[in-house]
Structure formats: C-alpha cells, structure tokens
JSON list of C-alpha atoms in Angstrom, two decimals:
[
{"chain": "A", "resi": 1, "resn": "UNK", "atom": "CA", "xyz": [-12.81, 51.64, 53.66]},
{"chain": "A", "resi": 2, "resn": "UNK", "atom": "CA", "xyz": [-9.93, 51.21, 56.44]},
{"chain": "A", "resi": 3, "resn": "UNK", "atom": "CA", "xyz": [-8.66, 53.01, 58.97]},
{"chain": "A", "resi": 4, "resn": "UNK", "atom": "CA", "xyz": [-5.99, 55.36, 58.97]},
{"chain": "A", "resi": 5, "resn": "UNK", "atom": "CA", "xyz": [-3.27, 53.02, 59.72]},
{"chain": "A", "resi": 6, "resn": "UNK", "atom": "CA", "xyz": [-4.10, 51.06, 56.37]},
{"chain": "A", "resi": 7, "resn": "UNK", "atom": "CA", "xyz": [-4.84, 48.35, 58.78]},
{"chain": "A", "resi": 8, "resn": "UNK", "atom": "CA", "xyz": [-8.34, 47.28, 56.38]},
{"chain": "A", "resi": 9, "resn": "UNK", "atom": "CA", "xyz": [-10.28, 47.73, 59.53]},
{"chain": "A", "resi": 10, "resn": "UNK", "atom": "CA", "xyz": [-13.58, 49.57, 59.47]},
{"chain": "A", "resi": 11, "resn": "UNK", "atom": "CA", "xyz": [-14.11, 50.39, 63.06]},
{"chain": "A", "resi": 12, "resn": "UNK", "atom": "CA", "xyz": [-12.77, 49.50, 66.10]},
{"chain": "A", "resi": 13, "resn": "UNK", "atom": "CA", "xyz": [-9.17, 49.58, 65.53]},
{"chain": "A", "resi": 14, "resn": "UNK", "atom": "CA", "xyz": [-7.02, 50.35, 68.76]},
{"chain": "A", "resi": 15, "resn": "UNK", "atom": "CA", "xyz": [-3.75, 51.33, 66.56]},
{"chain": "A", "resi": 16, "resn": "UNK", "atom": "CA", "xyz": [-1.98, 54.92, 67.08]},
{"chain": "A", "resi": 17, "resn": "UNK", "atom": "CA", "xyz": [-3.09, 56.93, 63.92]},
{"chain": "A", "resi": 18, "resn": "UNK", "atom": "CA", "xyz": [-0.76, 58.50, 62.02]},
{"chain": "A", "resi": 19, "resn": "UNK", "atom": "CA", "xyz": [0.97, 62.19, 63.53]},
{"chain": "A", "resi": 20, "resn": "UNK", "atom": "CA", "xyz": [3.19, 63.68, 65.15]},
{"chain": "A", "resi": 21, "resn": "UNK", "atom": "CA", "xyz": [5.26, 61.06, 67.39]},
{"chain": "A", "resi": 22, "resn": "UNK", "atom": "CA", "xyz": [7.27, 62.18, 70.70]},
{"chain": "A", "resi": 23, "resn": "UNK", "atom": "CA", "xyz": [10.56, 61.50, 68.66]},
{"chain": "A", "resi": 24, "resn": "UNK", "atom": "CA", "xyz": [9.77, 64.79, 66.62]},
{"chain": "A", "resi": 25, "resn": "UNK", "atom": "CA", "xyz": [9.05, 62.50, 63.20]},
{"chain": "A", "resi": 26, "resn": "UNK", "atom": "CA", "xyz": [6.00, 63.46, 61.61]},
{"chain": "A", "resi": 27, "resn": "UNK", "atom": "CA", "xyz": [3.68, 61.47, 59.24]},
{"chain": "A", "resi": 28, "resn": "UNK", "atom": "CA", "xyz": [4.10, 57.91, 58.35]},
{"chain": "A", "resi": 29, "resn": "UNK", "atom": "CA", "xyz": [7.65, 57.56, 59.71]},
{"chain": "A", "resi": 30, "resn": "UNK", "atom": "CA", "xyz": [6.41, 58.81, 63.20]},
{"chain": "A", "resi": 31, "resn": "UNK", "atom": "CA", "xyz": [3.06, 56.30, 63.00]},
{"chain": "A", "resi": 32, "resn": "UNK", "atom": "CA", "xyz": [5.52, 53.96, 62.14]},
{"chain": "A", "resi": 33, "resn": "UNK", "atom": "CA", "xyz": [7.57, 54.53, 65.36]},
{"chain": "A", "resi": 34, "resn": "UNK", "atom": "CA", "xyz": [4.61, 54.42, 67.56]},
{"chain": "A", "resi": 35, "resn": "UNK", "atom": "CA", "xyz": [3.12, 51.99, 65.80]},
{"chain": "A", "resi": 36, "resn": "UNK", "atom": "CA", "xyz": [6.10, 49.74, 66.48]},
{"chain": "A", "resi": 37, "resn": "UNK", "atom": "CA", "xyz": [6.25, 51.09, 70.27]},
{"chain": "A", "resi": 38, "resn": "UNK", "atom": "CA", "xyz": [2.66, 50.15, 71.28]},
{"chain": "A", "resi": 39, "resn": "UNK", "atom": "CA", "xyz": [3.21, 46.83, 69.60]},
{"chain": "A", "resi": 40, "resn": "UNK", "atom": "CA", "xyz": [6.24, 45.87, 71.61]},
{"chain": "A", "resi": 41, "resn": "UNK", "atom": "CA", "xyz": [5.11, 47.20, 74.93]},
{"chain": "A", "resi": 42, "resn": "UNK", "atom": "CA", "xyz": [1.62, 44.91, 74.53]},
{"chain": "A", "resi": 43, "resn": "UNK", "atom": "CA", "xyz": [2.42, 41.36, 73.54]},
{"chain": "A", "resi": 44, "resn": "UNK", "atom": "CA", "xyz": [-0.66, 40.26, 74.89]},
{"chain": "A", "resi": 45, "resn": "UNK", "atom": "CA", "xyz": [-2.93, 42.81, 72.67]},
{"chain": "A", "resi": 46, "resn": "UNK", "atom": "CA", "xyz": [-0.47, 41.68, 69.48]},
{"chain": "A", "resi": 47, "resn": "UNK", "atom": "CA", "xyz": [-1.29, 37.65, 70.07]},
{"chain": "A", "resi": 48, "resn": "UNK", "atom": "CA", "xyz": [-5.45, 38.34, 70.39]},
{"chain": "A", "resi": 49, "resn": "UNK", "atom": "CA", "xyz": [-5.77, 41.01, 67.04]},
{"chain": "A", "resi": 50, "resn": "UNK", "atom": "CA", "xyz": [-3.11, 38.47, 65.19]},
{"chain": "A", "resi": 51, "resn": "UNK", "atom": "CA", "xyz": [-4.45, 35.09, 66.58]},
{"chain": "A", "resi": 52, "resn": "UNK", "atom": "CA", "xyz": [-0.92, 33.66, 66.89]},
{"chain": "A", "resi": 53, "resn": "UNK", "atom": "CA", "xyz": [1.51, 33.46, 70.20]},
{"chain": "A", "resi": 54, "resn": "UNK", "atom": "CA", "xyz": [4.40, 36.14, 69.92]},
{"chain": "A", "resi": 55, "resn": "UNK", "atom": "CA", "xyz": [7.06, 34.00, 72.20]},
{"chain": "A", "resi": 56, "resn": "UNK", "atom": "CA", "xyz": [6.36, 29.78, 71.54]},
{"chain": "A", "resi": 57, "resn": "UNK", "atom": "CA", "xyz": [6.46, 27.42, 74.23]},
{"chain": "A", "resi": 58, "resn": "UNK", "atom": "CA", "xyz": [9.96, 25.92, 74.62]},
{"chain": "A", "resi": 59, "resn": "UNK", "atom": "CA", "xyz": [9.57, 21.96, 73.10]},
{"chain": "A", "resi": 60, "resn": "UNK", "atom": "CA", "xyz": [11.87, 19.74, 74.40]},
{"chain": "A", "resi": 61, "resn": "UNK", "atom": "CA", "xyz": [12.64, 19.96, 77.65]},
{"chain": "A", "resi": 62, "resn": "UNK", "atom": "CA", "xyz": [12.68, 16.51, 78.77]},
{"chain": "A", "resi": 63, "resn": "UNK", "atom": "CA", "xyz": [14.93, 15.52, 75.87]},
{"chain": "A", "resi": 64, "resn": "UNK", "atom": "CA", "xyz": [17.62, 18.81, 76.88]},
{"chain": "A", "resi": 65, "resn": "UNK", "atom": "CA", "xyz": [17.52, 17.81, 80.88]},
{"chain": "A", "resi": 66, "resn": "UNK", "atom": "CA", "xyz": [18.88, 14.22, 79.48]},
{"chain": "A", "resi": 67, "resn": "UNK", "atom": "CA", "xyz": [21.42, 15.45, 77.53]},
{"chain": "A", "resi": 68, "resn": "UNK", "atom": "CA", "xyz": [22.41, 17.54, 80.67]},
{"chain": "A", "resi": 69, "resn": "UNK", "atom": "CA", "xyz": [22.45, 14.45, 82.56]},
{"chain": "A", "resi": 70, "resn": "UNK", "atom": "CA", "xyz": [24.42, 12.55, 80.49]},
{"chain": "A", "resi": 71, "resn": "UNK", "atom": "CA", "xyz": [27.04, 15.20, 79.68]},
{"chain": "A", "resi": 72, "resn": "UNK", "atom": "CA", "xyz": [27.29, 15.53, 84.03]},
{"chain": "A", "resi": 73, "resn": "UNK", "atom": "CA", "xyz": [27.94, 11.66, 84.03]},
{"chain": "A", "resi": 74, "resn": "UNK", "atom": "CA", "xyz": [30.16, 11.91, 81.15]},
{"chain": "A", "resi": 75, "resn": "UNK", "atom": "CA", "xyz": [32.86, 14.98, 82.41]},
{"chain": "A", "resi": 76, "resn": "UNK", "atom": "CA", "xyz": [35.57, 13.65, 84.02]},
{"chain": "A", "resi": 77, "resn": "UNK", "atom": "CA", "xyz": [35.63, 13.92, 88.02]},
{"chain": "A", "resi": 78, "resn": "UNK", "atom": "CA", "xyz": [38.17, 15.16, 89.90]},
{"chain": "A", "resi": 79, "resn": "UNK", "atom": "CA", "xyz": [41.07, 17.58, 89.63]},
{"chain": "A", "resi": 80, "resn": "UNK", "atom": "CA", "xyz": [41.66, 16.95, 86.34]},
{"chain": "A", "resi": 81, "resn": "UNK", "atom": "CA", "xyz": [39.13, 18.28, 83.50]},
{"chain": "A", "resi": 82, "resn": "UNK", "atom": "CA", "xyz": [38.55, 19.69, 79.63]},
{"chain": "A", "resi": 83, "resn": "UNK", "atom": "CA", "xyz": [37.49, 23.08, 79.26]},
{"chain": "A", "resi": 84, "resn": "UNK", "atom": "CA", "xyz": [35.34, 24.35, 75.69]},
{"chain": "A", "resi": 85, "resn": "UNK", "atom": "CA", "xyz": [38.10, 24.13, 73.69]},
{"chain": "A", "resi": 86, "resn": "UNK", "atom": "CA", "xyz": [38.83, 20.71, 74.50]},
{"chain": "A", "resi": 87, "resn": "UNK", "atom": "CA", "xyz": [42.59, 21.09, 76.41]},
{"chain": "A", "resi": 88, "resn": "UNK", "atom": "CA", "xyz": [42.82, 19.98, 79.51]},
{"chain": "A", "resi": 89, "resn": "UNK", "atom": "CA", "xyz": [42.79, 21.56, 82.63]},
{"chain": "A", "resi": 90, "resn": "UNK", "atom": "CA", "xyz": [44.52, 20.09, 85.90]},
{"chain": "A", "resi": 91, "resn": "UNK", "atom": "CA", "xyz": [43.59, 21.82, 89.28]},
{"chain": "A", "resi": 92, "resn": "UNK", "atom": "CA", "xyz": [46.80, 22.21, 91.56]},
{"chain": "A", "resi": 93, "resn": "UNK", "atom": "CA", "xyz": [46.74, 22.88, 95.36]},
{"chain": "A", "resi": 94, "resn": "UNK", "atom": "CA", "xyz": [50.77, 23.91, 95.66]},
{"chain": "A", "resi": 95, "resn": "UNK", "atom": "CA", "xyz": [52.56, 23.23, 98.76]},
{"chain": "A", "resi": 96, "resn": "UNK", "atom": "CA", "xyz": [55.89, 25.92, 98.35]},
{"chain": "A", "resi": 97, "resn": "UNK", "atom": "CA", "xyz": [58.79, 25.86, 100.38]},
{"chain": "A", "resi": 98, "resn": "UNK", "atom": "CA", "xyz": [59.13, 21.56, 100.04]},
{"chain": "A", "resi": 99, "resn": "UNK", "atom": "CA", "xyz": [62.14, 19.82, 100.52]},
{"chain": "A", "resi": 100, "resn": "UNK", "atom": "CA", "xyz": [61.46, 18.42, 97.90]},
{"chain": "A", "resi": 101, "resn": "UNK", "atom": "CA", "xyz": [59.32, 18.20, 94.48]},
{"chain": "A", "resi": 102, "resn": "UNK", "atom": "CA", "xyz": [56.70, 15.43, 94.88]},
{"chain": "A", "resi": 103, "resn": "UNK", "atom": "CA", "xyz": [52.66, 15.09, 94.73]},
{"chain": "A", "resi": 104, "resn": "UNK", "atom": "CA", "xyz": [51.58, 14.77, 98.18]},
{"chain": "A", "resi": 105, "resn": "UNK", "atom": "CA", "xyz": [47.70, 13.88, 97.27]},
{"chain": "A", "resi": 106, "resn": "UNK", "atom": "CA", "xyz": [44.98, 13.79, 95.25]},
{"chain": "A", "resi": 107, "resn": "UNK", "atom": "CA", "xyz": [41.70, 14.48, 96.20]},
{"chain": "A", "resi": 108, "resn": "UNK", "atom": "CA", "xyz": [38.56, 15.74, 93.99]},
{"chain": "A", "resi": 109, "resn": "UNK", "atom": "CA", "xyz": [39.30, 19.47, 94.15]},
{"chain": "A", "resi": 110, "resn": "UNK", "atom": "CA", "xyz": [43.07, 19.07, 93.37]},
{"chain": "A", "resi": 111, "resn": "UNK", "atom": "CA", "xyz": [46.19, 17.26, 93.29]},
{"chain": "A", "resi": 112, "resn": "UNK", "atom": "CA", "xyz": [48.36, 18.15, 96.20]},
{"chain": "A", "resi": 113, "resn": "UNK", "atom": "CA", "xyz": [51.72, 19.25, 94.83]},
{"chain": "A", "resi": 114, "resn": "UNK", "atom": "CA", "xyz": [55.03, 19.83, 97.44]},
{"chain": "A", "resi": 115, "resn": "UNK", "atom": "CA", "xyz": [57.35, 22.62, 95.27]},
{"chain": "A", "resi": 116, "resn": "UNK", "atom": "CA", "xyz": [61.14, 22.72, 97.03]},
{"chain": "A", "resi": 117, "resn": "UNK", "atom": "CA", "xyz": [61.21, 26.82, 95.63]},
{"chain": "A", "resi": 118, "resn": "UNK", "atom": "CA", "xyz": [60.13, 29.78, 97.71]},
{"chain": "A", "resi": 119, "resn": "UNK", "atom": "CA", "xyz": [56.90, 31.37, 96.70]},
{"chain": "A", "resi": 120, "resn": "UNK", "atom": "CA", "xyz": [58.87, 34.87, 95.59]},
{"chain": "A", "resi": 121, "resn": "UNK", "atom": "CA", "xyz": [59.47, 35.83, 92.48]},
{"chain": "A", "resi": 122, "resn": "UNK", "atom": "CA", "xyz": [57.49, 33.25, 90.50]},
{"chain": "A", "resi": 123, "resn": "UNK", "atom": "CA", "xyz": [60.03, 30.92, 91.40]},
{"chain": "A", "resi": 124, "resn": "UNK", "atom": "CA", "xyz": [57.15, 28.05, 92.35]},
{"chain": "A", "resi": 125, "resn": "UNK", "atom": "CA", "xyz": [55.21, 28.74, 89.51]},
{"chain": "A", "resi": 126, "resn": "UNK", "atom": "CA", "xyz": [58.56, 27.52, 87.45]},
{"chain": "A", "resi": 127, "resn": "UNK", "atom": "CA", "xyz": [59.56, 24.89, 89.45]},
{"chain": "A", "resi": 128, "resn": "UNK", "atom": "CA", "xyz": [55.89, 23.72, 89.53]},
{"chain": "A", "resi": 129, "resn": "UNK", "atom": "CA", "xyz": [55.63, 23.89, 85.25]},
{"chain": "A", "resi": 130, "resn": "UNK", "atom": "CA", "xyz": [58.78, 21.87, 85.24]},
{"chain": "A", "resi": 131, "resn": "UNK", "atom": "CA", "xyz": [58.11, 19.10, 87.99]},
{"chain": "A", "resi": 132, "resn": "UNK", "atom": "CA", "xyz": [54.63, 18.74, 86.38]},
{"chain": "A", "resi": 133, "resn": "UNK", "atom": "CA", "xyz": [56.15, 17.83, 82.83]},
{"chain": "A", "resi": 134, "resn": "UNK", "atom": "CA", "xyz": [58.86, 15.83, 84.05]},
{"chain": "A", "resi": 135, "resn": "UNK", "atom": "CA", "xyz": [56.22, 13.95, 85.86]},
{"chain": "A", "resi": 136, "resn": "UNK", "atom": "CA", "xyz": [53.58, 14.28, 82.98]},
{"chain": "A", "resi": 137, "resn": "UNK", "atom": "CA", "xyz": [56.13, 12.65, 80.55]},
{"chain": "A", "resi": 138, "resn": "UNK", "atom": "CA", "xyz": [55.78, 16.58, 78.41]},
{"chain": "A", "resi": 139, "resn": "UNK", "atom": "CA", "xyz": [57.73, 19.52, 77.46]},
{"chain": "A", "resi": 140, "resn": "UNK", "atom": "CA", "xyz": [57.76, 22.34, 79.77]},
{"chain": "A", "resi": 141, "resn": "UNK", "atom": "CA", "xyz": [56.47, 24.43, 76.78]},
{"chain": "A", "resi": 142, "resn": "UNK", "atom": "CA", "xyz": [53.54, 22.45, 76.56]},
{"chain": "A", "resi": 143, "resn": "UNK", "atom": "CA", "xyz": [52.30, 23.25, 79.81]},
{"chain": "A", "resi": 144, "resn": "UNK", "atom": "CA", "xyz": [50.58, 26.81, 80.78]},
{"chain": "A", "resi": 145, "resn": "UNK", "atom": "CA", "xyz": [49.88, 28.09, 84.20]},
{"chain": "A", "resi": 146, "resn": "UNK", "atom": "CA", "xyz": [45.97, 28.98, 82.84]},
{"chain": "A", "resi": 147, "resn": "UNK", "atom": "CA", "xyz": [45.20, 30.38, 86.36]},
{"chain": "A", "resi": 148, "resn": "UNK", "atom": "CA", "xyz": [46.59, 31.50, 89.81]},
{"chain": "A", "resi": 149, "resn": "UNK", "atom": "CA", "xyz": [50.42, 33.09, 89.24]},
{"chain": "A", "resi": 150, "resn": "UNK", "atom": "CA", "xyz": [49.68, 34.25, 93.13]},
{"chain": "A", "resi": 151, "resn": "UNK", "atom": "CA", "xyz": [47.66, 31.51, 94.98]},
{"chain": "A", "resi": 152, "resn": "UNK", "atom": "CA", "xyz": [48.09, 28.17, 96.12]},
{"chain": "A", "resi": 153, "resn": "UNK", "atom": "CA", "xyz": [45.03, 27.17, 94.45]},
{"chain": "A", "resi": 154, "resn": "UNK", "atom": "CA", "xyz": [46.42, 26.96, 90.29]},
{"chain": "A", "resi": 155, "resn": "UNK", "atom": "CA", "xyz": [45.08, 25.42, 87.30]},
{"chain": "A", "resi": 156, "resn": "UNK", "atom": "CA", "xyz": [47.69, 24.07, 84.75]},
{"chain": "A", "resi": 157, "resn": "UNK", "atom": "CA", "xyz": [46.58, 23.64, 81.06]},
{"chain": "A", "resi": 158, "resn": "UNK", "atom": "CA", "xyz": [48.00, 21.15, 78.92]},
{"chain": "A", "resi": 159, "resn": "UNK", "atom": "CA", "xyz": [48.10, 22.15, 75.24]},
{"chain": "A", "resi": 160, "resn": "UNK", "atom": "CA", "xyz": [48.91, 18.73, 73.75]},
{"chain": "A", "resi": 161, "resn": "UNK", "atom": "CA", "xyz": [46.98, 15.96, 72.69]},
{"chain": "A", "resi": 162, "resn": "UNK", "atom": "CA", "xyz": [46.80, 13.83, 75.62]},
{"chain": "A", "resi": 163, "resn": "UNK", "atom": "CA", "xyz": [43.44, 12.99, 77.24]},
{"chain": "A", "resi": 164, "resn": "UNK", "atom": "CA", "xyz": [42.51, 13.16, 80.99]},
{"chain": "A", "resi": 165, "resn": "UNK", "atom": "CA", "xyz": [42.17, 9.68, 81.60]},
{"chain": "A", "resi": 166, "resn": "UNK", "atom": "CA", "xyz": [46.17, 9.65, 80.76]},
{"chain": "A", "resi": 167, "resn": "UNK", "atom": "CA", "xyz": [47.04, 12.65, 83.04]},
{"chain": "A", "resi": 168, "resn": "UNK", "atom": "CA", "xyz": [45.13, 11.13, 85.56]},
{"chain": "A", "resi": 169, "resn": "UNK", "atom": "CA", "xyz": [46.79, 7.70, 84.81]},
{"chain": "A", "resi": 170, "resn": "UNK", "atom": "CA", "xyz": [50.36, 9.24, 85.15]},
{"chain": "A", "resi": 171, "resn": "UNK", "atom": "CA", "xyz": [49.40, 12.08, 88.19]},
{"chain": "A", "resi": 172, "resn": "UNK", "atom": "CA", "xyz": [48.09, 9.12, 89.74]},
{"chain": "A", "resi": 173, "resn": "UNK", "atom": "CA", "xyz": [51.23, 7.36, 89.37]},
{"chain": "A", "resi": 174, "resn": "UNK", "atom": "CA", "xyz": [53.79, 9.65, 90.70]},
{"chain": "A", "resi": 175, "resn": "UNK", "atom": "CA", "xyz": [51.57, 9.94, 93.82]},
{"chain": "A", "resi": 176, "resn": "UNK", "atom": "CA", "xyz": [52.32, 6.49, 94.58]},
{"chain": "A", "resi": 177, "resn": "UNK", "atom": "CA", "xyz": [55.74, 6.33, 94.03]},
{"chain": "A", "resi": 178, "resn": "UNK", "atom": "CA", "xyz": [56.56, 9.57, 96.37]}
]
C-alpha cells in the first residue's frame, strides 16, 4: 500500500526513495533533501503529477502598460523633476568662471546656470546653492547639491514643500529677466 516516499502510490512513482543523500543526511531528512532537489530542478514533471501550473500567467498586463503610460504623461518634463520620495530634483548644467550669477538657458536636460566663482575648492558649488535660493525665493539650507560636487552636469534637491510646476514657474522667470 504506497510507495516508499509515503506518496499513496502503488506503482509507478518517479520520486527519490528514501537513503543516503549526497549531503551526508541519512533517512527521511536526506529523502527529504532530494526529494525537495528533484522537485525544484523539474517544474515541468511537478505541474503534470500535481495537475496545477507551478509559476501562473501574469494577469493584467494591458491594465499595468496604461498605468505606465499615464504615469510617463504625468512626470514633469524637463530639467526639473520628483524623485521616490517626492522632493524635487532640478538638473543644473553650471557655467563657472561667469562674470556674473545668472541662468543663461533652459532646455530639457538642464537649466543653464553662469556661476561668477572659480571651479576650485567647491567654491561654485556654494555660490551655485546660494544664487539658486536667492533666485528660488528659499533658504540656502533648504537646498542640497544631491549630485555632481565635481562636474558641470549637477542635480540640486529641494527639501521643502514647493512643487515643480513652481520651480519651474520661478527658474523660468529669472531666465527672462537676465
């Protein structure tokens, strides 16, 4: 009655019987190892002797490449964006070495910013921070440099509650009046 597994088959069952298993365990613990092994390594075999599908079909795929759409359409375009946690992130192209502070452009990729300090020293990156808040209407605390303390290319996060449409609004603004 059964096979040796305790699988309630008569004949024909395909499962390891219980011994001596190549981790050293003997008995039920080592048919229990191999038991496990053959299992994983054969999904196929599993699905036919349990008449079920080990891995389901994904559902839903229509209604998740929507929601990617609509979250594309829905992120803000241009240099300025919100990362995961929801701050906002403004990419910077920096110009060092100005006569003077002043945003030369913006484009999609990044706002063009003129910085009248030297790029030694980390003397941009502050004078950058500070013409950035005095422009943004903000606190020079409230502003990080998030990325780039060596490149022209630098990402400025704004840890305040002000949304991009606004930083846009008032980036956009000091671009015109330069």
């Amino acid at each position: 009655p059964g096979c040796a597994c305790a699988c309630a088959v008569a004949a024909g069952c395909r499962l390891p019987r219980p011994g001596p298993s190549i981790f050293g365990l003997g008995g039920a613990a080592g048919s229990s190892v191999a038991l496990l092994r053959s299992l994983l390594s054969a999904p196929r075999r599993l699905e036919q002797r349990l008449g079920v599908r080990a891995m389901p079909r994904p559902r839903g795929r229509r209604m998740n490449e929507e929601k990617a759409k609509d979250s594309i359409l829905s992120a803000p375009r241009g240099p300025v964006k919100v990362d995961k946690s929801g701050s906002v992130l403004v990419a910077i192209h920096a110009k060092p070495g100005a006569k003077a502070n002043a945003i030369t452009d913006m484009s999609e990729e990044a706002v063009g910013v003129a910085i009248a300090a030297p790029p030694s020293d980390g003397e941009a990156n502050t004078e950058l921070i500070a013409y950035l808040a005095k422009v943004l209407q903000l606190k020079k605390s409230e502003l990080v440099l998030y990325k780039g303390s060596r490149s022209r290319e630098k990402v400025v996060k704004i840890q305040t509650l002000l949304s991009p449409e606004e930083v846009h609004k008032r980036l956009k603004i000091a671009a015109v009046t330069n």
